[in-house]
Short mmCIF file of C-alpha atoms and ligand atoms in Angstrom, two decimals:
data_model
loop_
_atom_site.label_atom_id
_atom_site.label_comp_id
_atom_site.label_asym_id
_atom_site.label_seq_id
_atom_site.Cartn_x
_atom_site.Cartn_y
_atom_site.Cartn_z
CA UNK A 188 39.17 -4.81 18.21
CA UNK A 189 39.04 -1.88 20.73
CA UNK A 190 35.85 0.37 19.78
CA UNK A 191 36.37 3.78 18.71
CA UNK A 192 36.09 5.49 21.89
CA UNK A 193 38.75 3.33 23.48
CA UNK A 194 41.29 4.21 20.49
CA UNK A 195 40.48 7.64 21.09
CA UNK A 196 40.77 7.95 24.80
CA UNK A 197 44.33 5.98 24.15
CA UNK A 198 45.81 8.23 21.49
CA UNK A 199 44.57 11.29 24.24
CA UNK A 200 46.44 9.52 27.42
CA UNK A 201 49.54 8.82 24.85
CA UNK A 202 49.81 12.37 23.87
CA UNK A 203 48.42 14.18 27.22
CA UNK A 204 51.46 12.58 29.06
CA UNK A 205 54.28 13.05 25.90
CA UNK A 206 53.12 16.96 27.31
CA UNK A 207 53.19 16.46 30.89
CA UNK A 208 49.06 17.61 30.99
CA UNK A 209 48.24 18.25 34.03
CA UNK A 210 45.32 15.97 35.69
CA UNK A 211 43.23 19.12 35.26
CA UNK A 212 44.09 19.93 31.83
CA UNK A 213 43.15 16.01 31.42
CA UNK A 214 39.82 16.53 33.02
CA UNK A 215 38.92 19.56 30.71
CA UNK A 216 39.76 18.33 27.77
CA UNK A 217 39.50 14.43 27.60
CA UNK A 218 35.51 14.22 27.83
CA UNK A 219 32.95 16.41 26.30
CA UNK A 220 31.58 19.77 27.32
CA UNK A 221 28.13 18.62 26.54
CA UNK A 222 26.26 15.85 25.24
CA UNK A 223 22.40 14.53 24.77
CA UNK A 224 20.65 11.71 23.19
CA UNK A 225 17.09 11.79 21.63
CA UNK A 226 14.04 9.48 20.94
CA UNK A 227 12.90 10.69 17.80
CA UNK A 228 9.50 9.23 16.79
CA UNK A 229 8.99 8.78 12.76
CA UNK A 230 5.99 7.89 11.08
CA UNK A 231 5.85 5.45 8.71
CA UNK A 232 5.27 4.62 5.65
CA UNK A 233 2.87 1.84 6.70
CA UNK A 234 1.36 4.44 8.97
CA UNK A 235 2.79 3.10 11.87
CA UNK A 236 5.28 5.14 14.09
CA UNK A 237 9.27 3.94 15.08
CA UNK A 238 11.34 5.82 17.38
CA UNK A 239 14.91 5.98 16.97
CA UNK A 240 17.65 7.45 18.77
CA UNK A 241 19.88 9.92 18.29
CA UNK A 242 23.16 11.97 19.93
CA UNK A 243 24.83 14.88 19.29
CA UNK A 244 28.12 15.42 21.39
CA UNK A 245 30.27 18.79 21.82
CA UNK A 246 33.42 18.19 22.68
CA UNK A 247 34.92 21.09 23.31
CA UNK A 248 34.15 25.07 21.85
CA UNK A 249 37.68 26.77 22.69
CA UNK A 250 38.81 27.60 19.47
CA UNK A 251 35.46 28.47 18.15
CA UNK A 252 31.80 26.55 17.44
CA UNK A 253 31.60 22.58 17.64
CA UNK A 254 31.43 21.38 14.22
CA UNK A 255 31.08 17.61 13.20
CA UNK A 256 29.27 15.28 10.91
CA UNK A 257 26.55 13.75 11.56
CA UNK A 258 26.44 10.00 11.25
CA UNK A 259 23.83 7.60 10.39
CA UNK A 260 24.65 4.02 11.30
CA UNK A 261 22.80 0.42 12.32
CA UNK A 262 25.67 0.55 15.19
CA UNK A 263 25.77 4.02 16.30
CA UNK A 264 26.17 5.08 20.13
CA UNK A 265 26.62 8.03 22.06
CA UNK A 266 30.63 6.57 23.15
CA UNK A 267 31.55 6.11 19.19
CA UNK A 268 29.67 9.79 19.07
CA UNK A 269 32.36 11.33 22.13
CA UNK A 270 34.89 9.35 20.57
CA UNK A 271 34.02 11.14 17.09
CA UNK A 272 33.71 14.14 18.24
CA UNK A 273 37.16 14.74 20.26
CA UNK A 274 38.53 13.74 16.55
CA UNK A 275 37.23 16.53 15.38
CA UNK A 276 38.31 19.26 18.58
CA UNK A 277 42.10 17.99 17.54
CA UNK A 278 41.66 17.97 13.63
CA UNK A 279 40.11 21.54 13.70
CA UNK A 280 43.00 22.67 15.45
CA UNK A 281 45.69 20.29 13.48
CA UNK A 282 44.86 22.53 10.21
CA UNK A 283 44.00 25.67 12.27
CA UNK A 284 40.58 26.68 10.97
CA UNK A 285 39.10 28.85 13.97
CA UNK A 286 36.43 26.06 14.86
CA UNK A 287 35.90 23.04 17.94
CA UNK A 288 34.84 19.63 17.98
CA UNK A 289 31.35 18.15 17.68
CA UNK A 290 29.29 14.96 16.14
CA UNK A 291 25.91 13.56 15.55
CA UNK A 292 24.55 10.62 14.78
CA UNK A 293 21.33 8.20 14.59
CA UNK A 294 20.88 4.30 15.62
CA UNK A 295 19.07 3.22 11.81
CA UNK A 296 19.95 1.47 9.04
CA UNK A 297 19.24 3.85 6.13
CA UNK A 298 19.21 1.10 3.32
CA UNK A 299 15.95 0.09 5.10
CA UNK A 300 14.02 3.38 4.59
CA UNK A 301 12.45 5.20 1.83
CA UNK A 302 13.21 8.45 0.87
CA UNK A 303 10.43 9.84 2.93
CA UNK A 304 10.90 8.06 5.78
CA UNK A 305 14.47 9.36 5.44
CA UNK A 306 13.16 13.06 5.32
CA UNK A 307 10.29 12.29 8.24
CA UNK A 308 13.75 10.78 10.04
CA UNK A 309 15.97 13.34 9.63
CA UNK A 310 13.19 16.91 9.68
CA UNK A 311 12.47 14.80 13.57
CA UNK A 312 16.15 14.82 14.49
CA UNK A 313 16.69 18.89 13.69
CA UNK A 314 13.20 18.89 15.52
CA UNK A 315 15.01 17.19 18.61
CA UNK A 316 18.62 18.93 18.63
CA UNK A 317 18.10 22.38 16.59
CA UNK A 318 18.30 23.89 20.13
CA UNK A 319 21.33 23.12 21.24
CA UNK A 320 22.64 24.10 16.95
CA UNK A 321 23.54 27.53 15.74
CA UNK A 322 26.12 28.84 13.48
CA UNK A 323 27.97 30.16 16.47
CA UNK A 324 27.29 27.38 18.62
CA UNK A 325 27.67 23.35 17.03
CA UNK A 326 26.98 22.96 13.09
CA UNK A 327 26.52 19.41 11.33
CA UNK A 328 27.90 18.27 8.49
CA UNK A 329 27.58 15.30 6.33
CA UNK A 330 29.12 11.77 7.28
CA UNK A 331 28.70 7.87 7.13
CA UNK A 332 25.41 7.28 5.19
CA UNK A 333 24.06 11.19 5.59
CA UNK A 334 24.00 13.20 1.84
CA UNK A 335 23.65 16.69 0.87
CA UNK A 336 19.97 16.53 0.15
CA UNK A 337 19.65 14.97 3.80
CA UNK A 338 21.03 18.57 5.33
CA UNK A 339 18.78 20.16 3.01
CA UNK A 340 15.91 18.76 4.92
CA UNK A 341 17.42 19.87 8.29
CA UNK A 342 18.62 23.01 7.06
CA UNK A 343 14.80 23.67 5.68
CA UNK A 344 13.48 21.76 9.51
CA UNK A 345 15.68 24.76 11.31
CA UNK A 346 14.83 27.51 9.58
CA UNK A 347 11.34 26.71 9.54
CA UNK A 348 11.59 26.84 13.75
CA UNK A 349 13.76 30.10 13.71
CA UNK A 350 11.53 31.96 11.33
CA UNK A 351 14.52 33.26 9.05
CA UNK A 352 17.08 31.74 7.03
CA UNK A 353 20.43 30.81 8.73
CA UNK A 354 22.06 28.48 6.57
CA UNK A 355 25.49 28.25 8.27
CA UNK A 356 23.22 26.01 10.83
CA UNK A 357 24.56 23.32 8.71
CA UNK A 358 27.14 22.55 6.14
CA UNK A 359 27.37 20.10 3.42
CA UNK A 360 24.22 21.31 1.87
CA UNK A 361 22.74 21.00 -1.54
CA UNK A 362 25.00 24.12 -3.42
CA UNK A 363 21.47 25.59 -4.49
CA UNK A 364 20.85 26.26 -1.04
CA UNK A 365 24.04 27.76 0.34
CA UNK A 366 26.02 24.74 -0.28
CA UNK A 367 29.35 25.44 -1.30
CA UNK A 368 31.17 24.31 -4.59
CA UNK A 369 33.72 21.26 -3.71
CA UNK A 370 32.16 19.88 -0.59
CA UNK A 371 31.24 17.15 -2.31
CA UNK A 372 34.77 16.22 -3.32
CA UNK A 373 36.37 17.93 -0.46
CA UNK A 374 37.81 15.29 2.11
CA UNK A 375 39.14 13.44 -0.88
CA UNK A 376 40.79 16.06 -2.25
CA UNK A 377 42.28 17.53 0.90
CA UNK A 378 43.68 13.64 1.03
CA UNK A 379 45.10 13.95 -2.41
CA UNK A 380 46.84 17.17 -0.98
CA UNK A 381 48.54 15.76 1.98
CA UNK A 382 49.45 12.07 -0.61
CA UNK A 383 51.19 14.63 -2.81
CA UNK A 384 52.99 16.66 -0.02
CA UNK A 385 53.80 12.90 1.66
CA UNK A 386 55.07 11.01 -1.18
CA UNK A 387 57.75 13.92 -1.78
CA UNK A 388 58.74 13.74 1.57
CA UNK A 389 59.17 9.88 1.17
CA UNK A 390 59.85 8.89 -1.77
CA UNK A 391 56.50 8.03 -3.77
CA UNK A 392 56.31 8.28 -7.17
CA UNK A 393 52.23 8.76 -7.78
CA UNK A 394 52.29 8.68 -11.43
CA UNK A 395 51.89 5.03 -12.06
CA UNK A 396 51.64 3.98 -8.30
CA UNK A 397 49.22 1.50 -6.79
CA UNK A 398 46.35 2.02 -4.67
CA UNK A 399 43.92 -0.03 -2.45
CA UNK A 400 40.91 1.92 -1.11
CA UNK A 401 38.41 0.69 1.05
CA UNK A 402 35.29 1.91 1.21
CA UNK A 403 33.66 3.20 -1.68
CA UNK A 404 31.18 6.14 -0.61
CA UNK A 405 31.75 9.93 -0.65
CA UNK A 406 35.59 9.85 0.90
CA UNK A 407 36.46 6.57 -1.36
CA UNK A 408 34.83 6.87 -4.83
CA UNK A 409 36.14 10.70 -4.74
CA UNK A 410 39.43 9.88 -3.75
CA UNK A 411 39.24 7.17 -6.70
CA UNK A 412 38.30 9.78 -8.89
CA UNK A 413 40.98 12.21 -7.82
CA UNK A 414 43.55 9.87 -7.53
CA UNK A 415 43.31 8.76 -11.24
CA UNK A 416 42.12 11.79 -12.90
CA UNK A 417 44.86 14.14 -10.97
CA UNK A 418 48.00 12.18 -10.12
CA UNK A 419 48.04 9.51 -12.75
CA UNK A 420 47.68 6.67 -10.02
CA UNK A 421 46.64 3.14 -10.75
CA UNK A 422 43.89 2.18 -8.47
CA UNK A 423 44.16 -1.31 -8.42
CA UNK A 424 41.45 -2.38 -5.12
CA UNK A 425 38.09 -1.00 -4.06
CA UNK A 426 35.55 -2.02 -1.30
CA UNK A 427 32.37 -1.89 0.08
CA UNK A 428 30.46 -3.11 2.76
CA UNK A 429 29.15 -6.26 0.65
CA UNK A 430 33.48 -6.70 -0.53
CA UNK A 431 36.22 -6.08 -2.41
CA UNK A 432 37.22 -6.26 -6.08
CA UNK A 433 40.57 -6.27 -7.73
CA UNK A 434 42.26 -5.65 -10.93
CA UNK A 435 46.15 -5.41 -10.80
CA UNK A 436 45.88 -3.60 -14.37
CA UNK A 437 43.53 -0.61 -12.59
CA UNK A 438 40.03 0.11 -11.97
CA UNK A 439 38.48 2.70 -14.11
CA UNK A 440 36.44 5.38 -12.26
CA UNK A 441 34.29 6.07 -15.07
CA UNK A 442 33.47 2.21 -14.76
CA UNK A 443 33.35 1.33 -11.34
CA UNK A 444 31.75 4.41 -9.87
CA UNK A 445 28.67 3.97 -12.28
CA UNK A 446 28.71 0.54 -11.51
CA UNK A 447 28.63 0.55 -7.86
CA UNK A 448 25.13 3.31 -8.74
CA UNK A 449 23.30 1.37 -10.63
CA UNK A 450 23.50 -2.27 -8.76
CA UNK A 451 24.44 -0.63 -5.30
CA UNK A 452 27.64 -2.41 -4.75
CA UNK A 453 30.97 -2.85 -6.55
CA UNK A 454 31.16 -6.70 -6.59
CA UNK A 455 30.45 -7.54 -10.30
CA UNK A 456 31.91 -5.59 -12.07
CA UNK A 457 33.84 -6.38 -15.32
CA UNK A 458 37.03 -7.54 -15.50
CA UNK A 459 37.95 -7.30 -11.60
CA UNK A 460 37.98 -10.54 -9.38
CA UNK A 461 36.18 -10.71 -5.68
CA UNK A 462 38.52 -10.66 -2.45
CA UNK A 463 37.75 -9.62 0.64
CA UNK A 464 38.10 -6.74 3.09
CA UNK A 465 40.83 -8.22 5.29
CA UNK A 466 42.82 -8.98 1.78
CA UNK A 467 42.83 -5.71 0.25
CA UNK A 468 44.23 -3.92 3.38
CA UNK A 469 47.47 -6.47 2.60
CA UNK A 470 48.03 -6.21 -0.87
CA UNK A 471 51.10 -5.16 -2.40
CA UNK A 472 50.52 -1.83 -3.19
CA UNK A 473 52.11 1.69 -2.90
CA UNK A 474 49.17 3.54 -1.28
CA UNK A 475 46.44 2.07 1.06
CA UNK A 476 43.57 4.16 2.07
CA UNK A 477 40.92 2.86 4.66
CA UNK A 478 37.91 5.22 3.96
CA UNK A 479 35.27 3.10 5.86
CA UNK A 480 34.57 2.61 9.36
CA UNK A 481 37.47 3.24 12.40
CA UNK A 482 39.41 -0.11 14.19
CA UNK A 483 40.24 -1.71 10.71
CA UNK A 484 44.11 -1.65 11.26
CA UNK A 485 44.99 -3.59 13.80
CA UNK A 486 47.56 -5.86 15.86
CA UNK A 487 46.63 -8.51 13.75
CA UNK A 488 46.91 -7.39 10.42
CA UNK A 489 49.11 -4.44 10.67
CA UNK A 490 52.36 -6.90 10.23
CA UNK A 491 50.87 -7.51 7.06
CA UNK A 492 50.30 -4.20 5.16
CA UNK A 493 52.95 -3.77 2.70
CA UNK A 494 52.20 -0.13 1.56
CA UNK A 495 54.58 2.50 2.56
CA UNK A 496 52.31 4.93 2.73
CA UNK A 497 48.31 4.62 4.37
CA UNK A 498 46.10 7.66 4.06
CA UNK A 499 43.62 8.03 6.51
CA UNK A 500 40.27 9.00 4.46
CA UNK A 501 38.14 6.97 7.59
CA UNK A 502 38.20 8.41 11.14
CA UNK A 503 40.19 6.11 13.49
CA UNK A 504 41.22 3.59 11.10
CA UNK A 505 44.59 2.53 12.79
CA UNK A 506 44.40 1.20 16.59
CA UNK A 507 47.06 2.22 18.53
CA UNK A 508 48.96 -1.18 18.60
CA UNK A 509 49.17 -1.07 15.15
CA UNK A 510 50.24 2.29 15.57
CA UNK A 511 52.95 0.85 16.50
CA UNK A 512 54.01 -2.01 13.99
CA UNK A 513 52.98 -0.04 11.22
CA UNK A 514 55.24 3.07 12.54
CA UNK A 515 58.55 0.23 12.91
CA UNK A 516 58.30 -1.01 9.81
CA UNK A 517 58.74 1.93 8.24
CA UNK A 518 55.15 2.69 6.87
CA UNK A 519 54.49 6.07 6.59
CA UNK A 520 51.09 7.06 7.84
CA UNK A 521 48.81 9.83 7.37
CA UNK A 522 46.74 10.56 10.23
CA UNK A 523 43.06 11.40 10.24
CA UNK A 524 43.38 14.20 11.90
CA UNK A 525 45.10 16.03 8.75
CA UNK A 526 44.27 13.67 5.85
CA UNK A 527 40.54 13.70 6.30
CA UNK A 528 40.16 17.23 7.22
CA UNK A 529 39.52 18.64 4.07
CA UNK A 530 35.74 17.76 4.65
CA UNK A 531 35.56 20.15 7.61
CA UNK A 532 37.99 23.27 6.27
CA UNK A 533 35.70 23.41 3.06
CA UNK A 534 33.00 23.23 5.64
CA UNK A 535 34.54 26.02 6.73
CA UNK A 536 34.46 27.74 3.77
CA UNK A 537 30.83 26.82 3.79
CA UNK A 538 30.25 28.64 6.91
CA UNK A 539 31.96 31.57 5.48
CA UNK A 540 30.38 31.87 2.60
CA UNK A 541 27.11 31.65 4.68
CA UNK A 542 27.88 34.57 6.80
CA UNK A 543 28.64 36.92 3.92
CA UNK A 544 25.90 35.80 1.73
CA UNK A 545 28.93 35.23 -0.61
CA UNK A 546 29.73 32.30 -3.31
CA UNK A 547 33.14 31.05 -4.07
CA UNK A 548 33.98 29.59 -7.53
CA UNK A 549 35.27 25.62 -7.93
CA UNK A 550 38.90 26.88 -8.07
CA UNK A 551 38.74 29.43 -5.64
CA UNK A 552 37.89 26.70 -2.72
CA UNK A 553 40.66 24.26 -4.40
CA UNK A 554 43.11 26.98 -4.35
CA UNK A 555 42.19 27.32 -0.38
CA UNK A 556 42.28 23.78 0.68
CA UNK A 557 45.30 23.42 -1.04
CA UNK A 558 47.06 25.91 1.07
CA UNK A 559 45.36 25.25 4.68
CA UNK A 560 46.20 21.51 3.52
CA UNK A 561 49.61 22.03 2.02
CA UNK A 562 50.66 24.25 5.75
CA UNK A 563 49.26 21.96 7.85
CA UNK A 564 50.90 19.05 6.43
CA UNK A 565 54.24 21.17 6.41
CA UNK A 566 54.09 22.30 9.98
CA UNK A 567 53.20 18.09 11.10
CA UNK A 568 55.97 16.70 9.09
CA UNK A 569 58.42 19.45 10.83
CA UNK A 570 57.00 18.19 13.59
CA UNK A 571 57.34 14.65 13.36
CA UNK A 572 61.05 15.65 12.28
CA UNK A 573 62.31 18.13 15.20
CA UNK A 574 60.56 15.35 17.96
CA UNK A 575 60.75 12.33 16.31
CA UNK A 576 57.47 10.83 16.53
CA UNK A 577 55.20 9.82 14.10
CA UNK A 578 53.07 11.48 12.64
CA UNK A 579 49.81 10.60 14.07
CA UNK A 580 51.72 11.64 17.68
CA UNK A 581 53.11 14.84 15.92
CA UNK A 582 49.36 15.58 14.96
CA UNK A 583 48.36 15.27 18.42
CA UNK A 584 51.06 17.27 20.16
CA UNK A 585 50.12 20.38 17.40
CA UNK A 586 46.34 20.13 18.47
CA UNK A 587 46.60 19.64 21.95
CA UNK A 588 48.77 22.28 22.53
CA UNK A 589 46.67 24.64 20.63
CA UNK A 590 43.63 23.35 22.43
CA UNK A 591 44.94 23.86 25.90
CA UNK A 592 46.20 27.34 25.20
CA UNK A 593 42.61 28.20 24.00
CA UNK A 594 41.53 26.52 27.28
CA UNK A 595 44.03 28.46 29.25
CA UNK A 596 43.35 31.97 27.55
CA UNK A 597 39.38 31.43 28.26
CA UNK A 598 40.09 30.95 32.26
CA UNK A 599 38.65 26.65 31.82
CA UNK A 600 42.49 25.80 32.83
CA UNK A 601 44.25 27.60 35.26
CA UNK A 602 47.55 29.03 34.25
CA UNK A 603 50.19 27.27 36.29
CA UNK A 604 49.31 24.06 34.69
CA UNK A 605 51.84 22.52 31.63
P1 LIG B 39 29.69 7.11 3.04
O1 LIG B 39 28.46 6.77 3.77
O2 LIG B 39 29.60 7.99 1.86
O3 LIG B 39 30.42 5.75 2.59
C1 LIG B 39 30.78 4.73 3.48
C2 LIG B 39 31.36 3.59 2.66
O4 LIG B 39 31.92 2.61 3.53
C3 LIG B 39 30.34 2.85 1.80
O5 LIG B 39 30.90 2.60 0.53
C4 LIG B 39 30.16 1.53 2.54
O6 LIG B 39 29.80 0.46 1.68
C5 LIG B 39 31.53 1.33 3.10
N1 LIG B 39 31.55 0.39 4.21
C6 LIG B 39 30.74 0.32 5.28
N2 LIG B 39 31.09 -0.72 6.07
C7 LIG B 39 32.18 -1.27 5.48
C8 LIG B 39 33.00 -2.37 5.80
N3 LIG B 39 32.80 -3.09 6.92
N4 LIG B 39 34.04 -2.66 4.96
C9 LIG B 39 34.25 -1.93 3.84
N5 LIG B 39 33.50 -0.89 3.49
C10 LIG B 39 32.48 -0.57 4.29
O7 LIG B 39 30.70 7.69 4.11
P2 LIG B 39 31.92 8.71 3.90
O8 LIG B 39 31.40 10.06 4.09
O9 LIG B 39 32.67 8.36 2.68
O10 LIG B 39 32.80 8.36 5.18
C11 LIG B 39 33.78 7.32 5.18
C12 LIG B 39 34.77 7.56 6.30
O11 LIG B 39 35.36 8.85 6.09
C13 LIG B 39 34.16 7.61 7.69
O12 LIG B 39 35.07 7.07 8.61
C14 LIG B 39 33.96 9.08 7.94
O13 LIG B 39 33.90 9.39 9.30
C15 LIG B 39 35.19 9.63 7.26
N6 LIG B 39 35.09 11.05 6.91
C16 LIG B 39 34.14 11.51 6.06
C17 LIG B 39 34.08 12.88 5.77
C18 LIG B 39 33.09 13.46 4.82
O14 LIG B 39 33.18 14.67 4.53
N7 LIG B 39 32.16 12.72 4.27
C19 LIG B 39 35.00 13.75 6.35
C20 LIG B 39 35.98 13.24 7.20
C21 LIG B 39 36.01 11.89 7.47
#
């Protein structure tokens, strides 16, 4: 399975040469602007000290300040970091919000720590990068295994260095502290969004129509949630990292998501039986969404996925073989780059909000997303329509050409190029 940073670098040549990119254009915008990795040393519980390492990556500031999650894996590096972080300089500019690309992360397993050795962990990391952060320079944001409280911490680490509050340093916070209302819920409903636009387009019925989501944290349970609660779906597969369960009746939300809190994983619960990862992504259902970890499509399985339509909640889900199958038979696929970008435009909103010492009601961010979501999807699908690509290649054609004209209008690339 090709890593992350290999699927990315593919999609770019793919798209780069569908636009004739010059070998300059290439240079500026294939690898990042900047990038560092840090030895954070954490004491303890035991009293002893461990030193972990961390990256944060900015990929590219043309359209406005880096902004990108931060993620907290066993398996993290600073290539899946680059690779991360280019995702987010093209799905910035695939809904238009007037940011660039950036991404964090730390090498630890967080189900091994207590809570204050998570705090110790993460107050060390703001310690190590808060210099190269700013609200007008690269803001985090919550990802794989990082939670609100978790950019409370930093958010308290940075301010505590800067001597004032500046909580548009960070996004995703606790809504107390500048947080806004719907982040938590926000890439899962910006997915709903672009589902409902999609399965118009092709054909969907929702009300009634079967789903198989993998991975069950803040993108999957929510998208559960959603799903059910909003468009009447029948969620029929779940997964986590320890497997998947399966009901073809439907799994309730209000069972299953207290289920997977109280024993930590969803295997167990009532009335579902166990399968596993590889044999939810080829059930027979109307709707697949990966919400996990990226490279989980592939040339081996993608033959096999009988959904017409996968949304993307996970970054790089699809590799670009399977691109391919998935694309001739027919399966309609929403790409990353729009379907999980509702975590970053409410992030936006965040930022906003931050900046005007203002606070947005529930509805007034749905109302929002819905329409950044609702015009992006719109403007991909003509797209995909007037050059007859699919829609992962229509995504990147929209945000590379923005990109490069930001590039171009700054003086990075010079103007006889493309
Ligand atoms: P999370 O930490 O809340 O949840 C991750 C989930 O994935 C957990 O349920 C975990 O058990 C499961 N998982 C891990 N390894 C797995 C495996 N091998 N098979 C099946 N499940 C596995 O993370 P999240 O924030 O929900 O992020 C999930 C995906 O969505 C990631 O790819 C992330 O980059 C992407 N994403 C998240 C956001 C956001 O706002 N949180 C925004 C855009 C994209």
């Amino acid at each position: 399975v090709p890593s992350a940073y290999e699927i990315a670098q593919c999609q770019f040549k793919i798209a780069s040469e569908r636009l004739d990119l010059s070998e300059e254009a290439c240079e500026v915008l294939s690898e990042p602007m900047f990038e560092c990795t840090v030895r954070v040393p954490v004491r303890m519980d035991d009293g002893n000290t461990k030193v972990f390492t961390g990256f944060r990556v900015q990929h590219n500031s043309a359209r406005g300040p880096c902004k990108g999650g931060l993620r907290f894996h066993p398996e993290d590096d600073l290539e899946t970091t680059r690779a991360l972080a280019a995702w987010m300089t093209w799905k910035t500019a695939v809904v238009g919000i007037p940011l660039g690309g950036g991404k964090g992360g730390m090498r630890v397993n967080t189900k091994e720590l207590s809570d204050a050795e998570k705090e110790r962990l993460c107050r060390g990391y703001m310690r190590a990068v808060g210099r190269v952060l700013g609200p007008e320079i690269d803001v985090p944001a919550p990802d794989v295994y990082t939670t609100a409280q978790m950019m409370g911490w930093m958010v308290d680490e940075y301010e505590a260095q800067i001597g004032r509050r500046e909580p548009g340093v960070i996004t995703g916070k606790p809504v107390g502290i500048g947080g806004s209302k719907g982040r938590s819920i926000a890439t899962a409903l910006g997915a709903v969004f672009a589902i409902r636009e999609a399965a118009k387009d092709i054909g969907v019925d929702l009300k009634g129509a079967k789903v198989a989501i993998q991975g069950y944290g803040n993108g999957g349970s929510n998208a559960h949630c959603l799903l059910q609660s909003m468009m009447d779906c029948k969620v029929v597969a779940l997964s986590d990292s320890s497997g998947a369960i399966y009901n073809g009746d439907g799994i309730d939300y209000d069972k299953a998501y207290p289920h997977k809190q109280e024993t930590g994983k969803l295997d167990g619960l009532e009335g579902t039986d166990t399968m596993s990862n590889e044999e939810l992504l080829e059930l027979d259902v109307d709707i697949l969404i990966p919400a996990a970890l990226s490279g989980v499509l592939t040339e081996e399985n993608a033959n096999k996925v009988k959904a017409n339509l996968v949304a993307e909640i996970a970054n790089g889900p699809t590799t670009p073989e399977a691109d391919d199958i998935l694309h001739e038979n027919g399966v309609y696929v929403i790409p990353d780059l729009l379907c999980n970008a509702g975590g970053v435009t409410v992030s936006y909103f965040e930022m906003i909000q931050n900046a005007c010492h203002d606070r947005w009601s529930e509805d007034q961010v749905r109302e929002r997303l819905d329409t950044v979501m609702t015009e992006a999807y719109r403007e991909l699908h003509s797209r995909v329509q007037k050059d007859k690509v699919n829609p992962r290649m229509a995504a990147f054609l929209i945000a590379l050409e923005r990109v490069f004209a930001a590039c171009r209008e700054r003086g990075w690339i010079s103007s006889g190029d493309a």
